[in-house]
PDB file of C-alpha atoms in Angstrom:
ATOM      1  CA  UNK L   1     -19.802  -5.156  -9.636  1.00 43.00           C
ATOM      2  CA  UNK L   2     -22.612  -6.607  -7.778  1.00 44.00           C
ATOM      3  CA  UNK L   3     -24.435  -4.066  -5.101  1.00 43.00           C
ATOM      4  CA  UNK L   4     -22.826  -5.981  -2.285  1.00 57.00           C
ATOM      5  CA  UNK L   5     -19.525  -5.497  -2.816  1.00 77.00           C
ATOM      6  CA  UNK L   6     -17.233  -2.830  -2.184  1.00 86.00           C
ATOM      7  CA  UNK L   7     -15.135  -0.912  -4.761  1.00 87.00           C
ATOM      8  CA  UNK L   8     -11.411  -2.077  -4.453  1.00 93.00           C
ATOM      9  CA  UNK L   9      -8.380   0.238  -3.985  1.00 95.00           C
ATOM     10  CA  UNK L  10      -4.902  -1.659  -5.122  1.00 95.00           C
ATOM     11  CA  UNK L  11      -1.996  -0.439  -4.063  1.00 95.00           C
ATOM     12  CA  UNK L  12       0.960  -1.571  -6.283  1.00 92.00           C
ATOM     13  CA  UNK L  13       4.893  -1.748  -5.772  1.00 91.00           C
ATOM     14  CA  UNK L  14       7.665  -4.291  -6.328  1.00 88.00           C
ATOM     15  CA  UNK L  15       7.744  -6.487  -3.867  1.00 91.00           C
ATOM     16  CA  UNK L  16       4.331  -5.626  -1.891  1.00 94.00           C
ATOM     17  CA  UNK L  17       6.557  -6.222   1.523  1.00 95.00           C
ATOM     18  CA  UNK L  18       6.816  -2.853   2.748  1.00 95.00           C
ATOM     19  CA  UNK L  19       5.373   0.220   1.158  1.00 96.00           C
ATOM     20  CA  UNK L  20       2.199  -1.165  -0.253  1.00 96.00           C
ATOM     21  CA  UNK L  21       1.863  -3.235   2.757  1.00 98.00           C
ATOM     22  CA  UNK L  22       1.679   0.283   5.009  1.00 98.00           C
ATOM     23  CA  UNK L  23      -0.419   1.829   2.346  1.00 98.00           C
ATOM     24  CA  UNK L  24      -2.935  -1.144   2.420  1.00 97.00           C
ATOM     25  CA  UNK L  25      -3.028  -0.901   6.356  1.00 97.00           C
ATOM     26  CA  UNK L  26      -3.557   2.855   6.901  1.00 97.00           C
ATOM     27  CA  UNK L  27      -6.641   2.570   4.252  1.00 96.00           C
ATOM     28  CA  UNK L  28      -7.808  -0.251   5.635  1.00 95.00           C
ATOM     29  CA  UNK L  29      -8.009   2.183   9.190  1.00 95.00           C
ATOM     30  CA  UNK L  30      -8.667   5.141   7.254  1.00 94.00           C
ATOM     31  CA  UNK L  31     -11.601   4.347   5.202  1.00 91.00           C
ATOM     32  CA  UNK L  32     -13.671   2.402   8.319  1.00 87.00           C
ATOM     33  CA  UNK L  33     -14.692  -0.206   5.731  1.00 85.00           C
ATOM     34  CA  UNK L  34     -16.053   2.558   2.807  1.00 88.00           C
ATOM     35  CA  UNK L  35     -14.053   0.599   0.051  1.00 91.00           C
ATOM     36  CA  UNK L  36     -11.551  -2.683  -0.131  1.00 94.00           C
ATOM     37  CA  UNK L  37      -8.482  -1.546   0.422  1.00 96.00           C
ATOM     38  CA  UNK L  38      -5.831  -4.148  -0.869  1.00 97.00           C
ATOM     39  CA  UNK L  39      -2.125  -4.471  -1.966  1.00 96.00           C
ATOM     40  CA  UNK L  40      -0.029  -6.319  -4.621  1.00 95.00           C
ATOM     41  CA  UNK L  41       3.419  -6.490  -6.039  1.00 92.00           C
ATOM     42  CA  UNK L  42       4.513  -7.342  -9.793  1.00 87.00           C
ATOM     43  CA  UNK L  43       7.134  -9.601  -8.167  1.00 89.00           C
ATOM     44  CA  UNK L  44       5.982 -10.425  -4.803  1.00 93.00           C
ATOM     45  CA  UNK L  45       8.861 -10.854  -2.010  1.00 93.00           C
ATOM     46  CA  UNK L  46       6.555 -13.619  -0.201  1.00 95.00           C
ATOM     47  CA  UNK L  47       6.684 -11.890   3.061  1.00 96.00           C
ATOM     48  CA  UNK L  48       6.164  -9.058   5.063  1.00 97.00           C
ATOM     49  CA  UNK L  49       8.787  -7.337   6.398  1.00 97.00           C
ATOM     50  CA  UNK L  50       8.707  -7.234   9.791  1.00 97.00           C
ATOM     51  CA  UNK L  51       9.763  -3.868  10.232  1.00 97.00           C
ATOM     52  CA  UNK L  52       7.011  -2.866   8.376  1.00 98.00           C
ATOM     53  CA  UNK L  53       4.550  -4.549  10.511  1.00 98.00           C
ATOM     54  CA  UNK L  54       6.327  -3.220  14.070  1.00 98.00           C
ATOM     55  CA  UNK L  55       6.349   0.099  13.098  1.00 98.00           C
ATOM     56  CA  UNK L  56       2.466   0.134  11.953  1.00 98.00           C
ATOM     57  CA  UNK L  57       1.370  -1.270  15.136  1.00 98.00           C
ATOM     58  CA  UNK L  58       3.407   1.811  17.071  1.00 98.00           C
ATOM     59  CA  UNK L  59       0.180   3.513  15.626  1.00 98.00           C
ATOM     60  CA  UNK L  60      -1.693   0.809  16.332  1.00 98.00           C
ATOM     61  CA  UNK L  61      -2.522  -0.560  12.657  1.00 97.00           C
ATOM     62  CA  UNK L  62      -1.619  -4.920  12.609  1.00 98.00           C
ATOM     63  CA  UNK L  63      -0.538  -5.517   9.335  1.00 98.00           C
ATOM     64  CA  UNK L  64       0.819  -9.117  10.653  1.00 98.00           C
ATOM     65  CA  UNK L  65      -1.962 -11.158   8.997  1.00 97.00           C
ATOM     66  CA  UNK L  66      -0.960  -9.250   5.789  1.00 97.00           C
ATOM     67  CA  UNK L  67       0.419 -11.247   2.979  1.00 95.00           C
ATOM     68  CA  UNK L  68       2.702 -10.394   0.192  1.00 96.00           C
ATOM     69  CA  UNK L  69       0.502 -10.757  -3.219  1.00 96.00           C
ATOM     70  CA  UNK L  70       0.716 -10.973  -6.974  1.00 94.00           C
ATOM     71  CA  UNK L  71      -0.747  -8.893  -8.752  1.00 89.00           C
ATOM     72  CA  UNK L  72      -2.485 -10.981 -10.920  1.00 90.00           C
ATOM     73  CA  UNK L  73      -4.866 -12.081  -7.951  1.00 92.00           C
ATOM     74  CA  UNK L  74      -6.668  -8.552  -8.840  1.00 91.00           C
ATOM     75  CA  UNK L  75      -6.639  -8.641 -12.742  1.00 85.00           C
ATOM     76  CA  UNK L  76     -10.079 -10.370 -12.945  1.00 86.00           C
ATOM     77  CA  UNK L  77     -11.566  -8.752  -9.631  1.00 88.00           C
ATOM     78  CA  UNK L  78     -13.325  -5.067  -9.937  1.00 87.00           C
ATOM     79  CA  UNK L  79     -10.704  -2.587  -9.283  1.00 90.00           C
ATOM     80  CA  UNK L  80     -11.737   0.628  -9.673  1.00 91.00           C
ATOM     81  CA  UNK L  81      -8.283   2.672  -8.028  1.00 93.00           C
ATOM     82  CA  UNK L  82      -4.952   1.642  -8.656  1.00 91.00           C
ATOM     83  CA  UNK L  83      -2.441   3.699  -6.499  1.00 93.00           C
ATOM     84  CA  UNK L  84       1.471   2.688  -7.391  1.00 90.00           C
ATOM     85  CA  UNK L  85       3.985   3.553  -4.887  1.00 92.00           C
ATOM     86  CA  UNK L  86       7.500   2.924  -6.348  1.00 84.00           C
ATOM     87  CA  UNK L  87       8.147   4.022  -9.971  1.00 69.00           C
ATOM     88  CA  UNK L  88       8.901   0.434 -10.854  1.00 64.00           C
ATOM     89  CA  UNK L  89       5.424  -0.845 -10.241  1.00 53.00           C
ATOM     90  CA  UNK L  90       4.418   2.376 -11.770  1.00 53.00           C
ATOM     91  CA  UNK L  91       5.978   1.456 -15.455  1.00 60.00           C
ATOM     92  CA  UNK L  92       4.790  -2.495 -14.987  1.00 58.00           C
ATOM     93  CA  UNK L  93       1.267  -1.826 -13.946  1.00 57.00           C
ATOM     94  CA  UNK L  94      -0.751  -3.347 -16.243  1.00 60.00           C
ATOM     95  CA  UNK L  95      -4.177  -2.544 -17.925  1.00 61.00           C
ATOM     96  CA  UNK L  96      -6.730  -3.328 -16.013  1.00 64.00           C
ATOM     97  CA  UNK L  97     -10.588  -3.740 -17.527  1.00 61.00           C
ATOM     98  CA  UNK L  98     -12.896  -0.662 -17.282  1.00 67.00           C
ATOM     99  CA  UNK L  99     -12.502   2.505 -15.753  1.00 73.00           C
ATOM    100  CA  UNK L 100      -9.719   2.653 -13.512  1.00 81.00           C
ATOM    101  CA  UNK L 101      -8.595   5.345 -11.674  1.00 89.00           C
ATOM    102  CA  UNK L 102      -4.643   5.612 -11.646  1.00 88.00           C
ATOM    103  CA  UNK L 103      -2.521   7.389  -9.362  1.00 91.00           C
ATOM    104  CA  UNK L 104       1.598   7.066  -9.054  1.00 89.00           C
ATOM    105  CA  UNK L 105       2.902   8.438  -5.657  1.00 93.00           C
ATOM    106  CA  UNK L 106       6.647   7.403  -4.973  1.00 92.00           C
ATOM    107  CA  UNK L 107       7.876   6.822  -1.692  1.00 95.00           C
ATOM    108  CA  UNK L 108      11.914   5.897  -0.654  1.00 93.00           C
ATOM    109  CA  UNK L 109      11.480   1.767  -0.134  1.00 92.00           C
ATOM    110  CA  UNK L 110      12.918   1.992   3.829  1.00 95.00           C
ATOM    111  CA  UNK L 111      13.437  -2.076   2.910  1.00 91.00           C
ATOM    112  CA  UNK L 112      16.876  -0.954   1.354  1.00 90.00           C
ATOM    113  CA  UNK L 113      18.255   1.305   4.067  1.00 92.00           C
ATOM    114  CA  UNK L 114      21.553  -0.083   5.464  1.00 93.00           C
ATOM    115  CA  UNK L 115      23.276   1.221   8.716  1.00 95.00           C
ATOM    116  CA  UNK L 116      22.725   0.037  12.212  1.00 96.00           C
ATOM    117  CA  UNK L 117      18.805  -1.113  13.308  1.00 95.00           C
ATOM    118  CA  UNK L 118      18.142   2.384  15.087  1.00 96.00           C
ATOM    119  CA  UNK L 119      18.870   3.728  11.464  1.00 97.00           C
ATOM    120  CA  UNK L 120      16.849   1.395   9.560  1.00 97.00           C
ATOM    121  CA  UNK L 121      13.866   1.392  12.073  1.00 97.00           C
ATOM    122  CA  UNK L 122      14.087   5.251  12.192  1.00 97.00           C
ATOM    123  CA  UNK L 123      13.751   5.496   8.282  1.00 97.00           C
ATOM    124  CA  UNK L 124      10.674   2.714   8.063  1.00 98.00           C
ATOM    125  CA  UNK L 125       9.054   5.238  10.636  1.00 98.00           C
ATOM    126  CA  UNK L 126       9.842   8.289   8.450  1.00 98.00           C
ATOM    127  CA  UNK L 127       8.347   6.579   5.207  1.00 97.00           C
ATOM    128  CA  UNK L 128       4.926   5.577   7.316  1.00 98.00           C
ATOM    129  CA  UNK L 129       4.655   8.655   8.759  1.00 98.00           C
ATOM    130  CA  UNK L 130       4.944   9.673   4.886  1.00 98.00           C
ATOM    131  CA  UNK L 131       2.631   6.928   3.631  1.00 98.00           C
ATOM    132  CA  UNK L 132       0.043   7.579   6.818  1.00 98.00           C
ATOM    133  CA  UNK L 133       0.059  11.427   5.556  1.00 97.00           C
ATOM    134  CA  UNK L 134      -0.821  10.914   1.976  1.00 97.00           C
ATOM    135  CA  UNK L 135      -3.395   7.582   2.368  1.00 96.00           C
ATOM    136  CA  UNK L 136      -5.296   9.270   5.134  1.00 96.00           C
ATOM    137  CA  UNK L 137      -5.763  12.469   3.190  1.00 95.00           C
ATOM    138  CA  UNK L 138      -6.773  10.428   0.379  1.00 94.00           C
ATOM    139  CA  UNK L 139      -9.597   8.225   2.307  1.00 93.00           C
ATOM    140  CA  UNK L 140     -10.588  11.555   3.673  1.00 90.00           C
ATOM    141  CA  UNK L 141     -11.459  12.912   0.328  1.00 87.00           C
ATOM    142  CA  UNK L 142     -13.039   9.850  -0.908  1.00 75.00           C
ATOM    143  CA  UNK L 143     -15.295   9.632   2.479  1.00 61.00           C
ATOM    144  CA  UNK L 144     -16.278  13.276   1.498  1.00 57.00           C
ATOM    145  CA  UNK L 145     -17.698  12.447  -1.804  1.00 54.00           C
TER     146      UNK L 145
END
């Protein structure tokens, strides 16, 4: 890794249309540019859900220009964090070169909620709200090394 660029932090799931997609954004705001904060999916949906992107911008974090990514885009690039965030992407992450730092923390996927859209938005906010707790603690602790 060359001195100008940034370490990158991968968040992995699925589909990358939701959860990784809110991680990515709240790091993105969280770490005020300290590290590369990115996203990826083993099996990419192609999309972000727009749920996902209305409810980050209630907090005022546009995830709209996000896109959903494979994660082979990042095999060859220096990650040094890997953060999965469903237990699927957990089990298919694969090996990347060097010392990575791994961390698995689950959260529900709101993408599969059913019920009428009051429902559905109310649980996307409740798994951002869970997602904003966790990643913003986390770039907290890395701004304080």
């Amino acid at each position: 890794m060359n001195a100008m660029s940034k370490p990158i932090v991968l968040v992995l799931c699925t589909g990358n249309s939701c959860r990784s997609q809110m991680a990515e954004g709240v790091l993105r705001h969280a770490s005020a540019g300290a590290f590369d904060a990115q996203s990826a999916g083993y099996s990419p949906a192609g999309y972000v859900h727009p749920l996902a992107i209305q409810v980050m911008a209630e907090i005022g974090i546009d995830i709209s220009a996000n896109r959903s990514k494979p994660l082979t885009e990042f095999l060859s690039q220096p990650v040094q964090t890997v953060i999965t965030v469903c237990g699927k992407a957990d089990q298919a992450c694969p090996v990347f070169p060097g010392r990575v730092n791994r961390y698995h923390w689950p959260f529900d996927d709101p993408a599969h909620t059913t019920g009428t859209d009051a429902e559905r938005l109310r649980e996307f906010r409740r798994v951002r709200d869970e997602i904003r707790r966790v990643f913003e603690a986390y770039a907290s602790g890395r701004a304080d090394q």
